[in-house]
Coordinates of C-alpha atoms and ligand atoms in Angstrom, one line a residue:
M1 CA 31.1 -38.3 33.8
A2 CA 27.6 -37.4 35.3
Y3 CA 26.1 -40.5 36.4
Q4 CA 22.1 -40.7 36.9
H5 CA 22.2 -43.1 39.7
I6 CA 25.9 -43.9 40.2
K7 CA 27.8 -42.1 42.7
L8 CA 31.5 -41.9 42.2
P9 CA 33.3 -41.3 45.5
E10 CA 34.6 -37.8 46.2
T11 CA 38.2 -38.3 46.8
G12 CA 40.2 -41.2 44.8
E13 CA 41.4 -41.2 41.3
K14 CA 40.6 -42.8 38.2
V15 CA 42.9 -46.0 37.1
R16 CA 44.6 -44.9 33.6
V17 CA 46.0 -47.0 30.8
V18 CA 49.4 -45.0 29.8
D19 CA 51.4 -46.3 27.3
N20 CA 49.7 -49.7 26.9
K21 CA 50.1 -50.2 30.7
L22 CA 47.7 -49.8 33.8
Q23 CA 48.4 -47.0 36.0
V24 CA 47.2 -47.1 39.5
P25 CA 47.3 -44.4 41.6
D26 CA 47.7 -45.1 45.4
Q27 CA 44.2 -43.9 46.1
P28 CA 42.5 -45.3 43.3
I29 CA 38.5 -45.7 42.4
L30 CA 37.4 -49.3 42.2
G31 CA 34.2 -50.5 41.1
F32 CA 31.9 -53.0 43.1
I33 CA 28.8 -54.8 42.4
E34 CA 27.0 -56.5 45.1
G35 CA 25.6 -59.2 43.1
D36 CA 21.8 -60.8 43.8
G37 CA 21.1 -63.7 46.2
I38 CA 24.2 -64.2 48.9
G39 CA 25.8 -61.4 46.9
P40 CA 25.2 -58.6 49.4
D41 CA 26.7 -61.1 52.4
I42 CA 29.8 -62.0 50.5
T43 CA 30.2 -58.7 49.3
N44 CA 30.0 -57.0 52.5
A45 CA 32.4 -59.3 54.3
C46 CA 34.9 -59.0 51.5
L47 CA 34.9 -55.3 51.4
R48 CA 36.2 -54.8 55.4
V49 CA 38.6 -58.0 54.5
W50 CA 40.1 -56.3 51.7
D51 CA 40.1 -52.8 53.3
A52 CA 42.2 -54.6 56.1
A53 CA 44.6 -56.0 54.2
V54 CA 45.4 -52.9 52.4
A55 CA 45.6 -50.7 55.3
K56 CA 48.0 -53.7 57.1
A57 CA 50.0 -53.3 53.6
Y58 CA 50.2 -49.8 53.4
G59 CA 48.8 -48.0 56.5
E60 CA 47.6 -44.9 55.1
R61 CA 49.7 -44.3 52.1
R62 CA 47.3 -46.6 49.8
K63 CA 43.3 -46.6 50.4
V64 CA 41.0 -48.0 47.9
H65 CA 37.8 -45.6 47.4
W66 CA 35.0 -47.9 46.6
A67 CA 32.3 -47.1 43.6
E68 CA 29.0 -49.0 43.8
L69 CA 27.6 -50.0 40.4
Y70 CA 24.5 -51.7 39.9
L71 CA 23.5 -54.8 37.6
G72 CA 20.9 -57.4 38.2
E73 CA 18.1 -57.3 40.9
K74 CA 19.5 -54.3 42.8
A75 CA 19.7 -52.3 39.2
A76 CA 16.2 -53.3 38.1
G77 CA 14.9 -51.5 41.8
I78 CA 16.6 -48.3 41.0
Y79 CA 16.8 -48.0 37.1
D80 CA 12.8 -49.2 37.0
G81 CA 13.3 -52.8 35.9
D82 CA 16.4 -52.5 33.9
Y83 CA 18.9 -55.3 35.3
F84 CA 21.6 -54.3 32.8
P85 CA 21.9 -50.4 33.0
A86 CA 24.1 -48.8 30.4
E87 CA 25.6 -46.4 32.7
T88 CA 27.0 -49.6 34.7
L89 CA 28.6 -50.5 31.6
E90 CA 30.0 -47.0 30.9
A91 CA 31.6 -46.9 34.5
I92 CA 33.2 -50.3 34.1
Q93 CA 34.8 -48.9 31.1
D94 CA 35.8 -45.4 33.0
L95 CA 37.0 -47.1 36.3
M96 CA 38.8 -49.9 34.2
V97 CA 39.1 -52.3 37.2
A98 CA 35.7 -53.5 39.1
I99 CA 34.7 -56.8 41.1
K100 CA 31.2 -58.3 41.3
G101 CA 29.0 -60.8 43.2
P102 CA 26.9 -63.4 41.8
L103 CA 23.8 -62.4 39.6
T104 CA 20.6 -63.9 38.6
T105 CA 19.6 -65.0 35.3
P106 CA 16.0 -64.2 35.4
V107 CA 13.9 -66.7 34.1
G108 CA 11.8 -65.3 31.3
G109 CA 11.3 -65.4 27.6
G110 CA 14.5 -64.4 26.1
F111 CA 16.4 -63.2 29.1
R112 CA 20.2 -63.5 28.2
S113 CA 22.5 -64.1 31.5
L114 CA 23.4 -61.2 32.5
N115 CA 27.0 -62.2 32.5
V116 CA 27.3 -63.1 29.4
S117 CA 25.9 -60.2 28.3
L118 CA 28.3 -58.2 30.0
R119 CA 31.0 -59.9 28.4
Q120 CA 30.0 -59.4 24.9
T121 CA 29.1 -55.9 25.6
L122 CA 32.4 -55.0 27.0
D123 CA 34.2 -57.8 25.1
L124 CA 35.7 -59.3 27.8
Y125 CA 37.4 -62.0 25.8
A126 CA 39.6 -64.2 28.4
C127 CA 38.0 -65.9 31.1
V128 CA 40.8 -66.4 34.3
R129 CA 40.6 -68.9 36.8
P130 CA 43.7 -69.5 39.2
V131 CA 43.3 -72.7 40.7
K132 CA 45.6 -73.3 43.8
Y133 CA 45.7 -75.4 46.8
Y134 CA 45.8 -73.8 50.2
Q135 CA 46.8 -75.6 53.6
G136 CA 43.8 -76.8 55.4
V137 CA 41.0 -76.4 52.6
P138 CA 39.4 -80.0 52.3
S139 CA 40.2 -81.8 49.0
P140 CA 39.7 -85.3 47.5
L141 CA 43.4 -85.7 45.8
R142 CA 46.2 -87.2 47.7
K143 CA 49.0 -84.5 47.0
P144 CA 46.7 -81.5 46.3
E145 CA 49.5 -79.1 46.9
E146 CA 50.8 -79.9 43.5
I147 CA 48.0 -77.9 41.6
D148 CA 49.0 -74.7 41.0
V149 CA 47.6 -73.6 37.8
V150 CA 46.0 -70.8 35.8
I151 CA 43.2 -71.6 33.0
F152 CA 42.8 -68.9 30.7
R153 CA 39.9 -69.5 28.7
E154 CA 38.6 -68.0 25.5
N155 CA 35.5 -66.0 26.6
T156 CA 33.3 -64.8 23.2
E157 CA 33.8 -67.6 20.6
D158 CA 32.7 -71.5 20.2
V159 CA 29.7 -73.3 20.7
Y160 CA 29.3 -70.1 23.2
A161 CA 28.5 -67.8 20.2
G162 CA 24.9 -68.4 19.8
L163 CA 24.6 -69.9 16.6
E164 CA 21.7 -72.2 17.0
Y165 CA 19.0 -73.0 15.2
Q166 CA 16.1 -75.0 16.9
S167 CA 14.9 -78.0 15.4
G168 CA 11.7 -77.7 12.9
T169 CA 12.1 -73.7 12.7
E170 CA 12.4 -72.4 9.1
E171 CA 15.9 -71.4 10.1
N172 CA 16.9 -74.7 10.9
K173 CA 15.5 -76.4 7.6
K174 CA 17.0 -73.3 5.7
L175 CA 20.6 -74.0 7.2
A176 CA 20.0 -78.0 6.6
K177 CA 19.2 -77.8 3.3
F178 CA 22.1 -75.3 2.5
L179 CA 24.4 -77.9 4.1
R180 CA 22.8 -81.4 2.9
E181 CA 22.6 -79.9 -0.5
E182 CA 25.3 -77.6 -1.1
M183 CA 28.1 -79.2 1.5
G184 CA 27.4 -82.6 0.9
A185 CA 27.3 -83.1 4.8
E186 CA 24.9 -85.9 6.1
F187 CA 23.0 -86.1 9.5
F188 CA 19.4 -86.9 11.0
Q189 CA 16.1 -85.5 9.9
D190 CA 15.2 -82.8 12.4
A191 CA 18.4 -82.4 14.3
G192 CA 19.0 -79.1 15.8
L193 CA 22.0 -77.3 14.5
G194 CA 24.8 -75.2 16.1
I195 CA 27.7 -73.6 14.9
K196 CA 31.1 -73.5 16.2
P197 CA 33.1 -70.8 15.2
I198 CA 36.9 -70.3 16.4
S199 CA 39.0 -67.5 14.8
E200 CA 42.6 -67.1 14.5
F201 CA 41.9 -63.2 15.7
G202 CA 39.8 -64.9 18.6
S203 CA 42.5 -67.8 19.6
K204 CA 45.6 -65.6 19.3
R205 CA 44.6 -62.9 21.6
L206 CA 43.8 -65.3 24.4
V207 CA 47.2 -67.2 23.8
R208 CA 48.8 -64.1 23.6
K209 CA 47.2 -63.2 27.2
A210 CA 47.9 -66.5 28.3
I211 CA 51.8 -66.0 27.3
E212 CA 52.2 -62.3 28.7
F213 CA 50.8 -63.4 32.3
A214 CA 53.3 -66.6 32.3
I215 CA 56.2 -64.0 30.9
E216 CA 55.2 -61.4 33.9
K217 CA 54.6 -64.2 36.5
Q218 CA 57.7 -66.3 35.3
R219 CA 55.4 -69.1 34.9
D220 CA 57.2 -72.5 33.5
S221 CA 55.0 -73.5 30.4
V222 CA 51.4 -72.8 28.7
T223 CA 49.5 -75.9 27.4
L224 CA 47.0 -75.2 24.7
V225 CA 44.1 -77.7 25.7
H226 CA 42.0 -78.5 22.3
K227 CA 40.4 -81.2 20.9
G228 CA 41.9 -81.0 17.7
N229 CA 42.3 -84.5 16.9
I230 CA 38.3 -84.6 16.2
M231 CA 37.6 -80.9 14.9
K232 CA 40.7 -80.1 12.9
F233 CA 39.6 -77.0 11.9
T234 CA 38.4 -75.3 15.0
E235 CA 40.1 -77.0 18.1
G236 CA 43.0 -78.2 15.8
A237 CA 43.2 -74.5 14.4
F238 CA 43.4 -73.1 17.6
R239 CA 46.3 -75.3 18.6
Q240 CA 47.9 -74.1 15.7
W241 CA 47.4 -70.5 16.0
G242 CA 48.3 -71.0 19.8
Y243 CA 51.8 -72.4 18.4
E244 CA 52.3 -69.3 15.8
V245 CA 51.7 -66.5 18.2
A246 CA 53.9 -68.1 20.2
A247 CA 57.0 -68.4 17.7
Q248 CA 56.2 -65.2 16.2
E249 CA 55.5 -62.7 18.7
Y250 CA 56.9 -64.2 21.8
G251 CA 60.2 -66.2 20.1
E252 CA 62.8 -64.9 22.7
H253 CA 60.6 -66.0 25.4
T254 CA 59.2 -69.3 24.4
I255 CA 60.4 -72.6 23.2
T256 CA 57.9 -75.8 22.0
E257 CA 58.2 -78.8 24.2
D258 CA 59.5 -80.5 21.2
E259 CA 62.2 -78.3 21.1
V260 CA 62.9 -79.0 24.4
W261 CA 63.1 -82.8 23.7
E262 CA 65.0 -82.6 20.3
K263 CA 67.7 -79.7 21.3
H264 CA 67.9 -80.1 25.0
D265 CA 67.1 -83.5 26.4
G266 CA 63.9 -82.9 27.7
K267 CA 65.3 -80.2 30.1
A268 CA 63.8 -76.7 29.4
P269 CA 66.3 -73.7 29.2
A270 CA 66.3 -71.4 32.1
G271 CA 64.1 -68.5 31.5
K272 CA 62.2 -70.1 28.5
I273 CA 58.2 -70.6 29.0
V274 CA 57.5 -74.2 27.2
I275 CA 54.4 -74.2 25.2
K276 CA 52.8 -77.5 24.9
D277 CA 49.8 -78.9 24.2
R278 CA 47.1 -81.7 25.2
I279 CA 44.1 -83.2 24.3
A280 CA 41.2 -82.0 26.1
D281 CA 40.1 -85.1 27.6
I282 CA 43.4 -86.7 28.4
M283 CA 43.7 -83.0 30.4
F284 CA 41.3 -84.2 32.8
Q285 CA 43.0 -87.4 33.7
L286 CA 46.1 -85.5 33.9
M287 CA 44.9 -83.2 36.2
Q288 CA 44.2 -85.5 38.7
L289 CA 47.3 -87.9 38.3
R290 CA 50.2 -85.6 37.4
P291 CA 48.7 -81.8 38.0
G292 CA 52.3 -80.8 39.1
E293 CA 53.2 -81.0 35.3
F294 CA 50.8 -77.6 34.1
D295 CA 51.1 -74.1 34.8
V296 CA 49.2 -71.7 32.6
L297 CA 46.2 -73.3 30.7
A298 CA 45.1 -71.8 27.7
T299 CA 41.6 -73.4 26.4
M300 CA 38.3 -72.6 24.2
N301 CA 35.4 -71.6 25.9
L302 CA 33.7 -74.8 26.5
N303 CA 36.4 -77.0 27.5
G304 CA 37.6 -74.0 29.8
D305 CA 34.2 -74.1 31.3
Y306 CA 34.4 -77.7 32.2
L307 CA 37.8 -77.9 32.9
S308 CA 37.7 -74.7 35.4
D309 CA 34.9 -76.0 37.8
A310 CA 36.4 -79.8 37.8
L311 CA 39.8 -78.4 38.8
A312 CA 38.2 -76.1 41.2
A313 CA 36.9 -79.3 42.9
E314 CA 40.3 -80.4 43.6
V315 CA 40.8 -77.8 45.4
G316 CA 37.6 -76.9 47.6
G317 CA 35.1 -76.2 45.2
I318 CA 33.3 -73.5 43.7
G319 CA 32.6 -71.8 47.3
I320 CA 36.2 -70.9 47.1
A321 CA 37.5 -70.5 43.4
P322 CA 37.9 -66.9 42.5
G323 CA 38.0 -65.6 38.6
A324 CA 38.2 -62.8 36.5
N325 CA 37.1 -61.6 32.9
F326 CA 39.4 -59.1 30.7
A327 CA 39.6 -57.2 27.5
D328 CA 42.6 -55.5 26.8
H329 CA 42.8 -53.4 29.9
I330 CA 39.4 -53.6 31.6
G331 CA 39.2 -56.5 34.1
V332 CA 35.9 -57.8 35.9
F333 CA 36.5 -60.1 39.1
E334 CA 33.8 -62.0 40.2
A335 CA 32.8 -64.5 42.1
T336 CA 32.5 -67.8 40.2
H337 CA 29.7 -69.6 42.0
G338 CA 26.0 -68.4 41.8
T339 CA 23.5 -66.6 43.7
A340 CA 22.5 -69.7 45.8
P341 CA 19.2 -68.2 46.5
K342 CA 18.2 -70.5 49.2
Y343 CA 21.0 -68.9 51.3
A344 CA 20.2 -65.5 50.7
G345 CA 20.3 -62.7 53.8
Q346 CA 21.7 -66.0 55.8
D347 CA 25.2 -64.7 56.4
K348 CA 26.3 -68.5 56.2
V349 CA 27.9 -69.1 52.7
N350 CA 31.8 -68.8 52.1
P351 CA 32.8 -65.8 50.9
S352 CA 36.3 -67.2 50.0
S353 CA 35.3 -67.2 46.0
L354 CA 34.9 -63.6 46.1
L355 CA 37.7 -62.7 48.5
F356 CA 40.4 -64.6 46.5
S357 CA 39.2 -62.6 43.3
G358 CA 39.6 -59.4 45.4
A359 CA 43.0 -60.9 45.7
M360 CA 43.2 -61.5 41.9
M361 CA 42.4 -57.8 41.6
F362 CA 44.9 -56.6 43.8
D363 CA 47.5 -58.8 41.9
Y364 CA 46.3 -57.0 38.6
I365 CA 46.7 -53.3 39.8
G366 CA 50.3 -54.1 41.6
W367 CA 49.4 -54.5 44.9
T368 CA 50.8 -58.1 45.4
E369 CA 51.3 -57.9 49.4
V370 CA 47.5 -57.5 49.8
G371 CA 46.5 -60.7 48.3
R372 CA 49.2 -62.5 50.3
L373 CA 48.1 -61.4 53.3
I374 CA 44.6 -62.4 52.3
E375 CA 46.1 -65.8 51.5
N376 CA 48.4 -66.2 54.5
A377 CA 45.1 -65.3 56.9
F378 CA 43.1 -67.6 54.7
E379 CA 45.7 -70.5 55.6
K380 CA 45.7 -69.6 59.3
V381 CA 41.9 -69.7 60.2
V382 CA 41.3 -72.4 57.6
G383 CA 44.2 -74.2 59.6
Q384 CA 42.8 -73.7 62.6
Q385 CA 39.4 -75.8 61.2
V386 CA 37.3 -72.5 61.4
V387 CA 35.3 -72.3 58.3
T388 CA 31.7 -71.6 57.0
Y389 CA 29.6 -75.1 56.5
D390 CA 30.7 -75.6 53.1
F391 CA 33.8 -76.9 54.2
A392 CA 32.8 -78.1 57.7
R393 CA 30.5 -81.0 56.1
M394 CA 34.2 -82.0 54.6
L395 CA 36.1 -82.1 58.1
D396 CA 35.9 -83.9 61.1
N397 CA 36.1 -81.4 63.6
A398 CA 35.9 -77.8 62.4
T399 CA 34.4 -75.0 63.9
T400 CA 31.5 -73.3 61.6
V401 CA 31.6 -69.8 61.5
S402 CA 28.7 -67.2 59.8
T403 CA 30.3 -65.5 56.3
S404 CA 30.6 -62.1 58.5
G405 CA 32.3 -64.4 61.1
F406 CA 34.7 -65.8 58.8
A407 CA 35.7 -62.1 57.5
D408 CA 36.0 -61.5 61.5
H409 CA 38.8 -64.1 61.8
L410 CA 40.4 -63.1 58.6
I411 CA 41.0 -59.6 59.9
D412 CA 42.3 -60.6 63.1
A413 CA 44.8 -63.0 61.2
I414 CA 45.8 -59.9 58.8
N415 CA 45.9 -57.6 62.0
Q416 CA 47.9 -60.2 64.0
S417 CA 50.5 -60.5 61.1
Ligands
NAP1 P1 24.9 -71.6 42.7 O1 24.3 -70.5 42.8 O2 26.4 -71.5 42.4 O3 24.3 -72.5 44.0 C1 24.7 -73.9 43.6 C2 25.4 -74.6 45.0 O4 26.5 -74.3 45.2 C3 24.8 -74.2 46.2 O5 23.3 -74.8 46.7 C4 25.9 -74.2 47.4 O6 25.9 -75.8 47.3 C5 27.0 -74.0 46.5 N1 27.4 -73.1 47.0 C6 27.4 -71.7 46.0 N2 28.2 -70.6 46.3 C7 28.5 -70.7 47.3 C8 29.2 -70.2 48.4 N3 29.6 -69.1 48.2 N4 29.5 -70.9 49.6 C9 29.2 -72.3 49.8 N5 28.6 -72.7 48.8 C10 28.4 -72.3 47.7 O7 24.0 -72.1 41.3 P2 22.6 -72.6 41.0 O8 21.4 -72.9 42.2 O9 23.0 -73.2 39.9 O10 22.3 -70.8 40.2 C11 21.6 -70.2 40.9 C12 21.4 -68.7 40.5 O11 22.9 -68.3 40.0 C13 21.0 -68.8 38.9 O12 20.2 -67.6 38.4 C14 22.0 -68.8 37.9 O13 21.6 -68.2 36.9 C15 22.8 -67.8 38.8 N6 24.6 -68.1 38.3 C16 25.4 -66.9 38.4 C17 26.8 -67.2 38.3 C18 27.3 -65.6 37.9 O14 26.5 -64.6 38.2 N7 28.7 -65.7 37.9 C19 27.2 -68.6 38.2 C20 26.7 -69.5 38.0 C21 25.0 -69.0 38.5 P3 24.8 -76.5 48.9 O15 23.2 -76.3 48.4 O16 25.8 -77.8 48.6 O17 25.2 -75.9 50.2

């Protein structure tokens, strides 16, 4: 495929899907998007660390051939003001695996978030956020090491679907009239109105992805998080469809929590993944008091948004939380924080969110040794209290290093391992 501005590397091969499975060559071409604000600082640091970890793990046998793709401000400079060039989307679909820095949402009439547009255009329906504690990271919890969960958040539905009608507009009045007169609904005059679509299709494909992950990674449980006691036909339906997909499609791998108590005296049979559910509000409490009881979490869009950031705060905050967005096969890995414009170009911020998103990416393509090398190096360096400013202000005797300096320490630790 010929691109206008994107230059694919001359060496390396594309990742492919064969028989519904990702097929990754030893010399894959993977996409990266630098991002805006602090994006270039963290991306340049991370590319060096990822390459060092791959070289350490596989010598010359394996190497990533990086293809730079453009979104956001850098794209606007190259594509004549276009922040969201069509050929970048084509390239992500073609390469299947890409990693991106944060993107500015330009302020101005009707401009949609580039991240939301990307998710919707590529139908990246599952936002996946692992939340895990690394030794040495400052945490407000007494036993943060008990936290090791992976959140699967539905990315396309819920109150984020964009079905909102502003108070006072003709559309709002029309909908309000219909709801009052045809449906017998009662609500205050001039209320802004929003619609919360939760479908069987959207719920099941998200829960399916969470269960498949749990099976592949031999995790213990999948918890359906919902507020179905109040919103019965949306959040309650999500819970119902979640249990259905588990029983109908993964019956040999799963067991419900009720069955564990009824038939197995509260102890899950070996090899079975327990499917359970919890109400969203109690989930926030449980994840502070008894986080060790949870493993994979499946949530709708809004609950997952809140929960991901709240849990990230328990293990070091957004400067370190990794994430990815998936369609059936396409994976776009990303820093979960924003562009932090006040720090742009200062070589100051923590690159760990993007770094660990890269570790997730290597897990996704099956190069699991790379992620472990990165995690071990991180624990070694942070364990010596060598950290960027954000961690330094939570520690007593830290040595503060720059973004690139932190990467240098990680690379040394990788090479010495
Ligand atoms: P932000 O960029 O995430 O920054 C908020 C604060 O979080 C920073 O001031 C900093 O805290 C801390 N922080 C963020 N990244 C950090 C890092 N790598 N290391 C250490 N600390 C970090 O949020 P924002 O200021 O609300 O948003 C700025 C822009 O980013 C907006 O245009 C927004 O639309 C965009 N955004 C993009 C994404 C994305 O692309 N995924 C996500 C969120 C926001 P201190 O000031 O306390 O040091």
